[in-house]
Amino acid sequence: MKLKSLIFLLCVFTIASCKTTKKNTEKQNETTAKRELIKSDKKEEVFYTEQVKNDFRSVTETAQRKFLESYNATDKEYSILFFTQGFTGEEVVVKNDKNTLYKGMVFTDKSTGLAKNMRIVNTDVTSIYDKATKKTIYLNTDKASKHKFIYVMKGNVTDAKPYKITYSDKLRPER
């Protein structure tokens, strides 16, 4: 009798653990499919250029560390997204895989060259929708996860690629 109970319990635990694994696999497949869809969309309509740049004037390591600490962005999975030049009050929506991170107007401060900044999870696909141009740009998760600072600049809106995304490990000072 005990042997039958033991076998029954073993079967129940095996079935329960298989269902849990299946759900996790389905969620991973859904996230992967979403990323592939975004990647394929990006190939069709790319409104930006990307670059990796670390050879510009930056703040000291101590100041950079304090800045990251103030945003709770010292962990590897976080980066800071900066909107820089060219934003004149248009509404911008920043989203990742899970929720909306920011929705509001963005103005570039002419004295500092900065418009807005925020912490993002660099392992999630992050999209930036500019309502004025009705264009969406996507942050490359491969590059974003390797760099702490991401700068987005808006150029001439009549250009085919008006946005420039710069990935960096250096924090630029205010002018």
Coordinates of C-alpha atoms in Angstrom, one line a residue:
M1 CA 0.0 0.0 0.0
K2 CA 2.8 2.4 0.9
L3 CA 4.5 1.7 -2.4
K4 CA 1.4 2.6 -4.4
S5 CA 1.1 5.9 -2.4
L6 CA 4.7 6.7 -3.0
I7 CA 4.4 6.0 -6.8
F8 CA 1.2 8.1 -6.9
L9 CA 2.9 11.1 -5.2
L10 CA 5.9 10.8 -7.4
C11 CA 3.7 10.9 -10.5
V12 CA 1.7 14.0 -9.2
F13 CA 5.0 15.9 -8.5
T14 CA 6.4 15.0 -11.9
I15 CA 3.3 16.2 -13.7
A16 CA 3.1 19.4 -11.6
S17 CA 6.8 20.2 -12.3
C18 CA 6.3 19.6 -16.0
K19 CA 3.5 22.1 -16.2
T20 CA 5.5 24.8 -14.5
T21 CA 8.4 24.3 -16.8
K22 CA 6.1 24.5 -19.8
K23 CA 4.6 27.8 -18.7
N24 CA 8.1 29.3 -18.2
T25 CA 9.1 28.0 -21.7
E26 CA 6.0 29.5 -23.2
K27 CA 6.7 32.9 -21.6
Q28 CA 10.3 32.8 -22.8
N29 CA 9.2 31.8 -26.3
E30 CA 6.7 34.7 -26.2
T31 CA 9.4 37.2 -25.2
T32 CA 11.8 35.8 -27.9
A33 CA 9.0 36.0 -30.5
K34 CA 8.3 39.7 -29.5
R35 CA 12.0 40.6 -29.8
E36 CA 12.2 38.9 -33.2
L37 CA 9.2 40.7 -34.4
I38 CA 10.7 44.0 -33.3
K39 CA 14.0 43.1 -34.9
S40 CA 12.2 42.4 -38.2
D41 CA 10.2 45.6 -37.9
K42 CA 13.4 47.5 -37.3
K43 CA 14.9 46.2 -40.6
E44 CA 11.9 47.5 -42.5
E45 CA 11.8 51.0 -41.0
V46 CA 14.9 52.3 -39.3
F47 CA 14.7 55.9 -38.3
Y48 CA 18.0 56.2 -36.5
T49 CA 21.7 55.6 -36.6
E50 CA 23.6 53.9 -33.8
Q51 CA 27.2 54.3 -32.6
V52 CA 29.3 53.3 -29.6
K53 CA 31.4 56.1 -28.4
N54 CA 33.6 56.6 -25.3
D55 CA 36.1 59.1 -26.5
F56 CA 34.5 62.3 -25.4
R57 CA 34.9 64.6 -22.4
S58 CA 33.3 63.0 -19.3
V59 CA 32.8 63.5 -15.6
T60 CA 35.1 61.8 -13.0
E61 CA 34.6 58.2 -12.0
T62 CA 33.4 59.3 -8.5
A63 CA 30.8 61.7 -10.0
Q64 CA 29.7 59.0 -12.4
R65 CA 29.3 56.4 -9.6
K66 CA 27.3 59.0 -7.5
F67 CA 25.0 59.7 -10.4
L68 CA 24.3 56.0 -11.0
E69 CA 23.7 55.5 -7.2
S70 CA 21.2 58.4 -7.3
Y71 CA 19.2 56.6 -9.9
N72 CA 19.7 53.1 -8.3
A73 CA 21.3 52.1 -11.6
T74 CA 24.5 50.5 -10.3
D75 CA 23.4 47.0 -11.2
K76 CA 24.4 45.5 -14.5
E77 CA 20.8 45.3 -15.8
Y78 CA 20.2 49.1 -15.6
S79 CA 21.2 51.8 -18.0
I80 CA 20.4 55.5 -18.0
L81 CA 18.6 56.8 -21.1
F82 CA 19.2 60.5 -22.0
F83 CA 17.3 62.6 -24.4
T84 CA 19.7 65.3 -25.6
Q85 CA 19.6 67.8 -28.5
G86 CA 16.7 68.5 -30.8
F87 CA 13.6 68.0 -28.6
T88 CA 11.2 71.0 -28.8
G89 CA 8.3 70.0 -26.6
E90 CA 7.0 67.0 -28.5
E91 CA 5.3 64.2 -26.6
V92 CA 7.4 61.1 -26.2
V93 CA 6.4 57.6 -25.0
V94 CA 9.1 55.3 -23.7
K95 CA 8.0 51.6 -23.2
N96 CA 9.7 48.4 -22.4
D97 CA 8.5 44.7 -22.5
K98 CA 6.5 45.2 -19.3
N99 CA 5.1 48.7 -19.0
T100 CA 5.3 52.4 -20.0
L101 CA 8.4 54.1 -18.4
Y102 CA 7.6 57.7 -19.5
K103 CA 4.9 59.6 -21.3
G104 CA 5.3 63.3 -21.6
M105 CA 6.7 66.3 -23.3
V106 CA 10.5 66.6 -23.8
F107 CA 12.3 70.0 -24.1
T108 CA 16.0 70.4 -24.7
D109 CA 17.6 72.8 -22.3
K110 CA 19.9 74.9 -24.5
S111 CA 22.3 75.7 -21.7
T112 CA 22.9 72.1 -20.8
G113 CA 22.1 70.2 -24.0
L114 CA 20.0 67.8 -22.1
A115 CA 16.2 67.2 -22.3
K116 CA 15.2 64.3 -20.1
N117 CA 16.9 61.2 -18.5
M118 CA 15.6 58.0 -16.9
R119 CA 16.7 54.6 -15.7
I120 CA 15.8 51.7 -18.0
V121 CA 16.2 47.9 -17.8
N122 CA 18.7 47.3 -20.5
T123 CA 17.8 43.6 -21.0
D124 CA 14.2 44.5 -22.1
V125 CA 13.4 45.8 -25.6
T126 CA 12.8 49.5 -25.1
S127 CA 10.9 51.5 -27.7
I128 CA 10.7 55.3 -28.0
Y129 CA 7.7 56.7 -29.9
D130 CA 7.8 60.4 -30.9
K131 CA 4.3 61.6 -31.5
A132 CA 5.4 64.6 -33.5
T133 CA 7.1 62.5 -36.2
K134 CA 5.0 59.4 -35.6
K135 CA 8.2 57.4 -35.6
T136 CA 9.3 54.6 -33.2
I137 CA 12.9 53.8 -32.5
Y138 CA 14.2 50.8 -30.6
L139 CA 17.2 50.4 -28.3
N140 CA 19.4 47.5 -29.2
T141 CA 19.4 45.2 -26.1
D142 CA 22.7 43.7 -27.1
K143 CA 24.4 47.1 -27.1
A144 CA 22.3 48.6 -24.2
S145 CA 23.2 45.7 -21.9
K146 CA 26.9 46.4 -22.4
H147 CA 26.8 50.2 -21.8
K148 CA 25.6 52.3 -18.8
F149 CA 24.6 55.4 -20.8
I150 CA 22.4 55.8 -23.8
Y151 CA 22.1 59.1 -25.5
V152 CA 19.3 59.9 -28.0
M153 CA 19.6 63.0 -30.2
K154 CA 17.0 64.2 -32.6
G155 CA 18.2 65.9 -35.8
N156 CA 16.4 67.3 -38.8
V157 CA 12.9 65.6 -38.9
T158 CA 12.9 65.6 -42.7
D159 CA 15.9 63.3 -42.9
A160 CA 15.3 59.6 -43.4
K161 CA 17.1 58.9 -40.1
P162 CA 16.6 61.9 -37.9
Y163 CA 17.6 60.1 -34.6
K164 CA 21.1 59.2 -33.4
I165 CA 21.6 56.7 -30.6
T166 CA 24.9 56.7 -28.9
Y167 CA 25.8 53.9 -26.5
S168 CA 28.6 54.8 -24.0
D169 CA 30.3 53.9 -20.7
K170 CA 31.0 57.6 -20.0
L171 CA 28.7 60.1 -18.4
R172 CA 28.9 63.4 -20.3
P173 CA 29.0 66.5 -18.1
E174 CA 26.4 69.3 -18.5
R175 CA 28.1 71.7 -21.0

